Coordinates of C-alpha atoms and ligand atoms in Angstrom, one line a residue:
M1 CA -62.2 -2.9 -52.4
I2 CA -59.2 -2.0 -50.3
V3 CA -58.6 -2.5 -46.6
M4 CA -56.5 0.5 -45.2
K5 CA -55.0 0.2 -41.8
F6 CA -53.7 3.3 -40.0
G7 CA -51.2 2.8 -37.1
G8 CA -50.9 4.7 -33.8
T9 CA -48.6 7.5 -35.1
S10 CA -50.8 8.0 -38.1
I11 CA -53.6 8.9 -35.8
G12 CA -51.5 10.4 -33.0
N13 CA -53.4 13.8 -32.7
A14 CA -56.2 15.8 -34.3
Q15 CA -54.1 16.9 -37.2
R16 CA -53.0 13.4 -38.0
I17 CA -56.5 12.1 -37.8
Q18 CA -57.7 14.8 -40.2
A19 CA -54.8 13.8 -42.6
V20 CA -56.0 10.2 -42.4
A21 CA -59.6 11.3 -43.2
K22 CA -58.3 13.1 -46.2
I23 CA -56.4 10.1 -47.5
V24 CA -59.5 7.9 -47.1
A25 CA -61.7 10.4 -48.8
S26 CA -59.4 10.7 -51.8
W27 CA -59.1 7.0 -52.4
Q28 CA -62.8 6.4 -51.6
K29 CA -63.5 8.2 -54.9
T30 CA -62.2 5.3 -56.9
R31 CA -63.2 2.3 -54.9
P32 CA -64.7 1.3 -51.5
V33 CA -62.3 1.5 -48.6
V34 CA -62.6 -0.4 -45.3
V35 CA -60.6 1.4 -42.6
V36 CA -58.9 -0.4 -39.7
V37 CA -57.3 1.6 -37.0
S38 CA -54.9 1.1 -34.1
A39 CA -55.2 2.9 -30.8
M40 CA -53.8 6.4 -30.8
N41 CA -50.0 6.6 -30.3
K42 CA -48.9 5.6 -26.8
V43 CA -52.4 4.6 -25.7
T44 CA -51.8 0.9 -25.5
D45 CA -48.6 1.4 -23.5
L46 CA -50.6 3.6 -21.1
L47 CA -53.3 1.0 -20.8
V48 CA -50.7 -1.6 -20.0
A49 CA -49.2 0.7 -17.3
S50 CA -52.6 1.4 -15.8
A51 CA -53.5 -2.2 -15.6
E52 CA -50.2 -3.1 -14.0
S53 CA -50.5 -0.3 -11.5
A54 CA -54.0 -1.5 -10.6
A55 CA -52.8 -5.0 -10.0
K56 CA -50.1 -3.7 -7.8
K57 CA -52.6 -1.5 -5.9
K58 CA -50.7 1.6 -6.9
R59 CA -53.8 3.9 -7.1
T60 CA -51.9 7.2 -7.7
S61 CA -50.0 5.9 -10.7
M62 CA -53.2 4.1 -12.1
N63 CA -55.1 7.4 -11.9
R64 CA -52.2 9.4 -13.4
N65 CA -52.2 7.1 -16.4
L66 CA -56.0 7.3 -16.7
K67 CA -55.8 11.1 -16.6
Q68 CA -53.2 11.1 -19.4
L69 CA -55.4 8.8 -21.5
R70 CA -58.4 11.0 -21.1
R71 CA -56.4 14.1 -21.9
L72 CA -54.9 12.6 -25.0
H73 CA -58.4 11.8 -26.4
L74 CA -60.1 15.0 -25.2
E75 CA -57.3 17.1 -26.8
A76 CA -57.7 15.3 -30.1
I77 CA -61.5 15.7 -30.0
S78 CA -61.3 19.4 -29.4
G79 CA -58.7 19.8 -32.2
L80 CA -61.0 18.2 -34.7
G81 CA -63.1 21.3 -34.9
L82 CA -66.4 19.5 -35.0
T83 CA -69.8 21.3 -34.8
K84 CA -71.1 21.5 -31.2
P85 CA -73.7 18.7 -31.6
H86 CA -71.1 16.3 -33.2
E87 CA -68.5 17.1 -30.6
Q88 CA -71.1 16.5 -27.8
A89 CA -72.2 13.2 -29.3
L90 CA -68.6 12.1 -29.6
L91 CA -67.7 13.1 -26.0
E92 CA -70.7 11.1 -24.8
V93 CA -69.5 7.9 -26.6
I94 CA -66.0 8.4 -25.3
N95 CA -67.1 9.0 -21.7
V96 CA -69.1 5.7 -21.8
K97 CA -65.9 3.8 -22.8
F98 CA -63.8 5.5 -20.1
E99 CA -66.4 4.6 -17.5
E100 CA -66.2 1.0 -18.5
L101 CA -62.4 1.1 -18.5
E102 CA -62.4 2.7 -15.0
Q103 CA -64.7 -0.1 -13.7
L104 CA -62.4 -2.8 -15.1
L105 CA -59.4 -1.1 -13.6
S106 CA -61.2 -0.8 -10.2
S107 CA -62.0 -4.5 -10.3
V108 CA -58.3 -5.4 -11.0
Y109 CA -57.4 -3.0 -8.2
I110 CA -59.7 -4.6 -5.7
I111 CA -58.7 -8.2 -6.5
G112 CA -55.1 -7.3 -6.9
E113 CA -54.7 -9.7 -9.8
L114 CA -54.4 -9.3 -13.5
S115 CA -55.3 -12.3 -15.6
P116 CA -54.5 -12.4 -19.4
R117 CA -58.2 -12.3 -20.0
A118 CA -58.7 -9.2 -17.8
L119 CA -55.7 -7.5 -19.4
D120 CA -57.2 -8.0 -22.9
A121 CA -60.5 -6.5 -21.6
I122 CA -58.5 -3.4 -20.6
L123 CA -56.2 -3.2 -23.7
C124 CA -59.0 -3.3 -26.2
H125 CA -60.1 0.2 -25.1
G126 CA -57.4 2.0 -27.1
E127 CA -59.0 0.8 -30.4
R128 CA -62.6 1.0 -29.0
L129 CA -61.9 4.7 -28.4
S130 CA -59.9 5.6 -31.5
I131 CA -62.5 4.3 -34.0
H132 CA -65.0 7.0 -32.9
L133 CA -62.5 9.9 -33.5
V134 CA -61.5 8.6 -36.9
T135 CA -65.2 8.0 -37.9
E136 CA -66.1 11.6 -37.0
A137 CA -63.1 13.0 -38.9
I138 CA -64.1 10.9 -42.0
R139 CA -67.7 12.2 -41.7
Q140 CA -66.3 15.7 -41.5
A141 CA -64.4 15.1 -44.7
G142 CA -67.8 14.5 -46.4
L143 CA -68.2 10.7 -46.3
K144 CA -70.6 8.5 -44.6
A145 CA -68.8 6.4 -42.0
E146 CA -69.6 4.0 -39.2
A147 CA -67.5 2.8 -36.3
L148 CA -67.4 -1.0 -35.8
E149 CA -65.9 -3.2 -33.0
A150 CA -64.2 -6.2 -34.6
S151 CA -65.1 -8.3 -31.5
S152 CA -68.5 -8.8 -33.1
F153 CA -67.1 -10.4 -36.3
I154 CA -63.4 -11.5 -35.8
R155 CA -63.7 -14.8 -34.0
T156 CA -60.6 -16.0 -32.3
T157 CA -59.1 -18.7 -30.1
D158 CA -59.0 -18.0 -26.4
Q159 CA -55.3 -17.5 -26.1
F160 CA -55.6 -14.1 -24.4
G161 CA -52.8 -11.7 -25.5
A162 CA -52.0 -13.8 -28.6
A163 CA -55.4 -14.9 -29.9
R164 CA -55.5 -16.5 -33.4
P165 CA -58.3 -15.9 -35.9
L166 CA -60.8 -18.6 -36.8
L167 CA -60.9 -17.5 -40.5
E168 CA -64.0 -19.4 -41.7
E169 CA -66.3 -18.2 -39.0
S170 CA -64.9 -14.7 -39.2
E171 CA -65.4 -14.6 -42.9
K172 CA -69.1 -15.3 -42.6
L173 CA -69.6 -12.8 -39.8
A174 CA -67.5 -10.0 -41.3
K175 CA -69.2 -10.2 -44.7
K176 CA -72.6 -9.9 -43.0
A177 CA -71.5 -7.0 -40.9
I178 CA -69.6 -5.0 -43.5
M179 CA -70.9 -5.7 -47.0
P180 CA -74.3 -4.0 -46.4
L181 CA -72.4 -0.8 -45.3
L182 CA -70.3 -0.8 -48.5
K183 CA -73.5 -1.2 -50.6
R184 CA -74.8 2.0 -49.0
S185 CA -71.4 3.7 -49.6
V186 CA -70.7 3.9 -45.9
T187 CA -67.0 3.6 -44.9
P188 CA -66.6 1.1 -42.1
V189 CA -64.0 2.1 -39.5
V190 CA -63.0 -1.1 -37.7
T191 CA -61.0 -1.6 -34.5
G192 CA -57.6 -3.3 -35.2
Y193 CA -55.9 -5.6 -32.6
I194 CA -59.1 -7.2 -31.1
G195 CA -61.5 -10.0 -31.7
S196 CA -63.6 -12.3 -29.5
T197 CA -64.0 -15.9 -28.6
S198 CA -67.2 -17.7 -29.7
D199 CA -68.5 -17.0 -26.1
G200 CA -68.1 -13.3 -26.9
I201 CA -65.1 -12.7 -24.6
I202 CA -62.8 -10.0 -25.9
T203 CA -59.3 -11.1 -27.1
T204 CA -56.3 -9.3 -28.5
L205 CA -54.0 -10.5 -31.3
G206 CA -50.7 -9.5 -29.5
R207 CA -48.9 -6.1 -29.6
G208 CA -48.8 -4.6 -33.0
G209 CA -51.7 -6.8 -34.0
S210 CA -53.7 -4.2 -36.0
D211 CA -51.6 -5.1 -39.1
Y212 CA -52.8 -8.7 -38.6
S213 CA -56.4 -7.4 -38.2
A214 CA -56.1 -5.7 -41.6
T215 CA -55.1 -8.8 -43.5
I216 CA -57.7 -10.9 -41.6
L217 CA -60.3 -8.5 -42.8
G218 CA -58.8 -8.5 -46.2
Y219 CA -59.1 -12.3 -46.3
C220 CA -62.7 -12.3 -44.9
L221 CA -63.9 -9.6 -47.4
G222 CA -61.9 -10.8 -50.4
A223 CA -60.1 -7.4 -50.7
E224 CA -58.2 -6.5 -53.8
E225 CA -55.3 -5.2 -51.7
V226 CA -54.5 -4.4 -48.0
W227 CA -52.7 -1.1 -47.4
I228 CA -50.8 -0.6 -44.1
W229 CA -50.3 3.1 -43.5
T230 CA -47.5 3.9 -41.0
D231 CA -44.8 6.5 -40.3
V232 CA -42.0 5.3 -42.7
D233 CA -42.0 5.0 -46.5
G234 CA -42.2 1.2 -46.4
V235 CA -40.2 -1.8 -45.2
M236 CA -36.6 -0.7 -45.1
T237 CA -33.3 -2.6 -45.6
A238 CA -32.8 -2.2 -41.8
D239 CA -34.4 -0.5 -38.8
P240 CA -33.9 3.2 -39.7
A241 CA -33.2 3.9 -36.0
V242 CA -30.2 1.6 -36.2
V243 CA -28.8 2.2 -39.7
K244 CA -28.9 5.8 -41.0
Q245 CA -28.4 4.7 -44.7
A246 CA -31.3 2.2 -44.6
H247 CA -33.6 2.7 -47.5
T248 CA -37.1 1.6 -48.6
L249 CA -37.5 -1.7 -50.5
R250 CA -40.0 -1.5 -53.4
R251 CA -40.9 -5.2 -53.3
L252 CA -40.8 -8.2 -50.9
S253 CA -42.2 -11.7 -51.1
Y254 CA -44.7 -12.8 -48.3
N255 CA -41.9 -15.0 -46.9
E256 CA -39.3 -12.3 -46.9
A257 CA -41.7 -9.9 -45.1
A258 CA -42.7 -12.6 -42.6
E259 CA -39.1 -13.5 -41.8
L260 CA -38.1 -9.9 -41.3
S261 CA -41.0 -9.2 -39.0
Y262 CA -40.5 -12.4 -37.1
F263 CA -36.9 -11.4 -36.5
G264 CA -37.8 -8.0 -35.1
A265 CA -38.7 -5.6 -38.0
K266 CA -41.5 -3.8 -36.0
V267 CA -43.1 -2.3 -39.1
L268 CA -45.3 -5.4 -39.4
H269 CA -46.8 -7.9 -37.0
P270 CA -45.2 -11.2 -38.0
L271 CA -48.5 -13.0 -38.8
T272 CA -49.7 -10.2 -41.1
M273 CA -48.7 -12.1 -44.2
V274 CA -50.5 -15.3 -43.3
P275 CA -54.1 -14.4 -44.3
A276 CA -52.9 -12.3 -47.2
A277 CA -50.8 -15.2 -48.7
L278 CA -53.8 -17.6 -48.3
K279 CA -55.8 -15.6 -50.8
Q280 CA -52.8 -14.0 -52.6
I281 CA -53.8 -10.5 -51.6
P282 CA -51.0 -8.0 -52.1
I283 CA -50.0 -5.9 -49.1
L284 CA -48.8 -2.3 -49.6
I285 CA -46.9 -0.5 -46.9
K286 CA -47.3 3.3 -47.2
N287 CA -46.4 6.4 -45.2
S288 CA -49.3 8.5 -44.0
F289 CA -46.9 11.4 -43.5
N290 CA -45.7 11.1 -47.1
P291 CA -48.6 9.6 -49.1
K292 CA -47.0 10.3 -52.5
A293 CA -44.1 7.8 -51.8
P294 CA -44.8 4.5 -53.7
G295 CA -44.3 2.3 -50.6
T296 CA -43.3 -1.4 -50.4
K297 CA -45.4 -4.0 -52.2
I298 CA -45.5 -7.5 -50.6
S299 CA -46.8 -10.3 -52.7
E300 CA -46.1 -13.9 -53.8
Q301 CA -43.8 -12.6 -56.5
I302 CA -40.2 -13.4 -55.8
S303 CA -37.3 -11.3 -57.1
R304 CA -34.0 -13.1 -56.9
N305 CA -32.0 -10.7 -59.0
S306 CA -29.9 -9.4 -56.2
H307 CA -28.3 -12.8 -55.3
S308 CA -27.7 -11.3 -51.9
G309 CA -29.2 -10.4 -48.6
K310 CA -32.0 -7.9 -49.0
A311 CA -32.6 -6.7 -45.5
I312 CA -31.5 -7.1 -41.9
A313 CA -33.5 -7.4 -38.8
T314 CA -32.7 -7.9 -35.1
I315 CA -34.3 -8.9 -31.9
G316 CA -32.7 -8.1 -28.5
D317 CA -33.2 -9.1 -24.9
L318 CA -32.5 -12.8 -25.5
S319 CA -30.7 -15.6 -23.7
L320 CA -28.9 -18.6 -25.2
I321 CA -29.2 -22.0 -23.5
T322 CA -26.7 -24.8 -24.2
V323 CA -27.1 -28.4 -23.2
Q324 CA -23.8 -30.0 -23.5
G325 CA -22.3 -33.5 -22.9
K326 CA -20.4 -36.2 -24.6
G327 CA -23.1 -38.7 -23.5
M328 CA -25.5 -37.0 -25.9
I329 CA -23.6 -38.2 -29.0
G330 CA -25.6 -40.7 -31.0
V331 CA -28.4 -40.9 -28.5
P332 CA -31.8 -40.5 -30.1
G333 CA -34.4 -38.4 -28.5
V334 CA -32.2 -35.9 -26.7
A335 CA -33.5 -33.0 -28.7
A336 CA -37.1 -34.2 -28.3
K337 CA -36.5 -34.3 -24.5
V338 CA -35.1 -30.8 -24.5
F339 CA -37.8 -29.2 -26.6
G340 CA -40.6 -31.2 -25.0
A341 CA -39.7 -29.9 -21.6
I342 CA -39.4 -26.3 -22.9
A343 CA -42.7 -26.5 -24.7
A344 CA -44.5 -28.0 -21.7
Q345 CA -43.5 -24.7 -19.9
N346 CA -45.0 -22.6 -22.7
I347 CA -41.6 -21.1 -23.5
N348 CA -41.1 -19.9 -27.0
V349 CA -37.9 -20.9 -28.8
L350 CA -36.7 -18.4 -31.4
F351 CA -33.6 -20.1 -32.7
I352 CA -32.0 -23.6 -32.6
S353 CA -28.5 -24.8 -33.5
Q354 CA -26.8 -28.1 -33.1
A355 CA -23.3 -28.9 -34.2
S356 CA -23.0 -32.1 -36.2
S357 CA -20.9 -33.6 -33.4
E358 CA -24.1 -33.7 -31.5
Y359 CA -22.0 -32.6 -28.5
N360 CA -24.4 -29.8 -27.7
I361 CA -27.7 -28.3 -28.5
S362 CA -28.2 -24.5 -28.2
F363 CA -31.3 -22.5 -28.4
V364 CA -32.5 -19.0 -27.8
V365 CA -35.4 -17.8 -25.7
A366 CA -36.6 -14.4 -24.4
A367 CA -34.5 -13.1 -21.5
D368 CA -37.5 -13.4 -19.2
D369 CA -37.7 -17.1 -19.9
G370 CA -34.0 -17.9 -19.6
Q371 CA -33.6 -18.8 -15.9
R372 CA -36.8 -20.8 -15.9
A373 CA -35.7 -22.8 -19.0
V374 CA -32.4 -23.7 -17.3
R375 CA -34.2 -24.8 -14.1
I376 CA -36.5 -27.0 -16.1
L377 CA -33.7 -28.6 -18.1
Q378 CA -31.7 -29.3 -15.0
E379 CA -34.6 -31.1 -13.5
T380 CA -35.4 -33.0 -16.7
F381 CA -31.8 -34.1 -17.2
E382 CA -31.0 -34.9 -13.5
P383 CA -30.4 -38.6 -14.2
E384 CA -28.1 -37.9 -17.2
V385 CA -26.2 -35.3 -15.2
K386 CA -25.7 -37.9 -12.4
L387 CA -24.4 -40.4 -14.9
K388 CA -22.1 -37.7 -16.3
L389 CA -23.7 -38.1 -19.8
I390 CA -24.6 -34.4 -19.7
E391 CA -22.1 -32.0 -18.3
T392 CA -23.8 -28.6 -18.3
V393 CA -26.9 -26.7 -19.0
R394 CA -25.5 -23.2 -19.6
L395 CA -27.2 -19.8 -19.8
E396 CA -25.7 -16.9 -21.6
E397 CA -27.6 -13.6 -21.3
K398 CA -27.8 -10.1 -22.9
L399 CA -27.8 -11.5 -26.5
A400 CA -29.5 -10.6 -29.8
I401 CA -30.4 -12.4 -33.0
L402 CA -29.5 -10.7 -36.2
A403 CA -31.2 -12.1 -39.3
V404 CA -30.2 -11.5 -42.9
V405 CA -33.1 -12.1 -45.2
G406 CA -33.6 -12.4 -49.0
E407 CA -35.0 -14.9 -51.5
G408 CA -32.0 -14.1 -53.8
M409 CA -29.6 -15.8 -51.3
R410 CA -30.9 -19.2 -52.3
G411 CA -28.3 -21.3 -54.1
H412 CA -25.7 -18.6 -54.1
P413 CA -22.6 -19.5 -52.2
G414 CA -20.5 -17.0 -50.3
I415 CA -23.3 -15.2 -48.6
A416 CA -22.4 -16.6 -45.1
G417 CA -18.7 -15.9 -45.9
K418 CA -19.5 -12.2 -46.6
I419 CA -21.4 -12.0 -43.3
F420 CA -18.5 -13.5 -41.4
S421 CA -16.0 -11.3 -42.9
A422 CA -18.1 -8.1 -42.3
L423 CA -18.4 -9.1 -38.7
G424 CA -14.8 -10.2 -38.4
N425 CA -13.6 -6.9 -39.7
S426 CA -15.7 -5.0 -37.2
G427 CA -14.7 -7.2 -34.3
V428 CA -18.1 -8.8 -33.6
N429 CA -17.9 -12.3 -32.3
I430 CA -20.6 -14.8 -33.6
I431 CA -21.9 -16.9 -30.7
A432 CA -24.1 -19.3 -32.8
I433 CA -25.4 -19.4 -36.3
A434 CA -28.4 -21.1 -38.1
Q435 CA -29.7 -21.2 -41.6
G436 CA -33.1 -22.3 -42.6
S437 CA -33.3 -24.9 -45.3
S438 CA -35.2 -22.3 -47.4
E439 CA -31.8 -20.4 -47.6
R440 CA -34.0 -17.3 -47.4
N441 CA -32.5 -16.4 -44.0
I442 CA -29.2 -16.6 -42.1
S443 CA -29.5 -15.9 -38.4
L444 CA -26.7 -15.3 -36.0
V445 CA -26.6 -14.9 -32.2
I446 CA -24.4 -12.0 -31.1
K447 CA -23.9 -10.0 -27.9
Q448 CA -26.7 -7.4 -27.7
A449 CA -24.1 -4.6 -27.1
N450 CA -22.7 -5.4 -30.6
T451 CA -26.1 -5.1 -32.5
K452 CA -25.6 -1.6 -34.0
K453 CA -22.1 -2.3 -35.1
A454 CA -23.0 -5.7 -36.6
V455 CA -26.1 -4.5 -38.5
N456 CA -24.2 -1.5 -40.0
S457 CA -21.2 -3.6 -41.1
I458 CA -23.4 -6.2 -42.9
H459 CA -25.5 -3.4 -44.4
Q460 CA -22.4 -2.0 -45.8
E461 CA -20.9 -5.3 -46.9
F462 CA -24.0 -6.1 -48.9
H463 CA -24.2 -2.6 -50.4
L464 CA -27.7 -2.1 -49.1
A465 CA -27.4 1.6 -48.7
K466 CA -29.1 4.0 -51.1
P467 CA -27.6 3.8 -54.5
Ligands
LIG501 P1 -47.6 1.7 -36.6 O1 -47.9 2.6 -35.4 O2 -47.9 2.4 -37.9 O3 -48.1 0.3 -36.5 P2 -44.9 0.8 -35.8 O4 -44.2 1.7 -34.9 O5 -45.5 -0.4 -35.3 O6 -46.0 1.7 -36.7 O7 -43.9 0.4 -37.0 C1 -43.2 1.3 -37.8 C2 -41.8 1.5 -37.2 O8 -41.1 0.3 -37.4 C3 -40.9 2.5 -37.9 O9 -41.2 3.8 -37.5 C4 -39.5 2.0 -37.7 O10 -39.0 2.7 -36.6 C5 -39.7 0.6 -37.2 N1 -38.9 -0.4 -38.0 C6 -38.1 -1.3 -37.6 N2 -37.5 -2.0 -38.6 C7 -38.0 -1.5 -39.7 C8 -37.8 -1.8 -41.1 N3 -37.0 -2.8 -41.5 N4 -38.4 -1.1 -42.0 C9 -39.2 -0.1 -41.6 N5 -39.5 0.2 -40.4 C10 -38.9 -0.5 -39.4
LIG502 N1 -52.6 -0.8 -30.3 C1 -52.0 -2.1 -30.3 C2 -50.5 -1.9 -29.9 O1 -50.1 -0.9 -29.5 C3 -52.0 -2.7 -31.7 C4 -51.3 -2.0 -32.8 O2 -50.9 -0.8 -32.6 O3 -51.2 -2.6 -33.9 O4 -49.9 -2.9 -29.7
LIG503 MG1 -47.3 -1.4 -35.6

């Protein structure tokens, strides 16, 4: 059995939904397929915008977004060319979901407050709508299909907006919900992105989380493979929007894929590889716009034959914080104090670097967290600052991280040198650098404005362009 996930652009309109149904129908001939779908393209963004407008009591903009959401779905439904009774039944289901969504938005509007839990209750509607359109299209392609909401079998923690799956519980529930359908040759069409706590409260796995849903289900059902259908031929050597010569990689290890997505390659949610690696289930990334392309296979297998970086990823909108002072030298516990204070504020750290002089510690956080992190550290180190042991807590903004990833880099000297010379030749200054002990990844902090130039120069230096 294969789990096949289709992203937002793959189901962006009636024609795309029909193309997905065709893909499912053709593969279904050889083995059972469990379908996972995202919300239609742009829908989750529109839901976020509606929820934010509601919380700010901006009724006109809330209603405008709702109207656009309705139009998007109604246009897709009419484009599917269903028989009248089928279309009517589908419209009724969709209307019920929209009524529920409107009620939720009205409540947020009245209270004027949007908790993470309320936001998840709103955001889940994209997938709760799209499963019904895809299910009807698959039925129209001649298969039996049933729409399922994963909230009834993917159990998660209650971290709203970034919930994590409870795999053992989910495995039992998912098998019970899905296996009987497969026995009857019914194709399940499951919501990506969402789950629920054991109290039945809806959660989401974070933006882009449908990829993660697919491997969670793959794990739960013991799938042979998980296929992620998207709008590019596979994972590429760099973001194709940044590097024109970027090309599709045929193979990646779970770790390479995880590092690339962690450092900003949007094609996969960074946690997608976790459930798959636990059960050694290969992941295939494929293009729903070009199904014949072989795609990228992600598995345990490591290819080190390139002895070089394999791909580059970047994350922007970051800030670097540096805690500096001669009084830090040789004093144990400074790092613990820095990161303890930051963690207590729930601020995520993406990158850490410390020179061996121990004269400073630098770390990177999201731009939105930068000012707050500095304030916390100034409070935490007030005594040390008074004693002149620590001189500054400095904030540097508008930065990006660039990561060069590849298993083949391990044990091969000169990789960092090549990166430095590429950046030096193109006049890009490196603000900080870190290398994981796995040697699978070298990451650099640079000015955000230099991102495109930096990625392109390294891409060229490592000859990553199409042969
Ligand atoms: P989906 O809607 O199918 O989940 P996403 O938009 O989330 O698709 O992810 C696919 C997009 O990721 C591509 O269209 C591409 O613009 C972007 N992307 C960024 N980095 C990479 C990369 N290294 N390889 C492939 N795609 C990438
Ligand atoms: N619909 C969700 C999002 O836009 C999840 C996903 O697309 O994977 O973030
Ligand atoms: Mg995605």
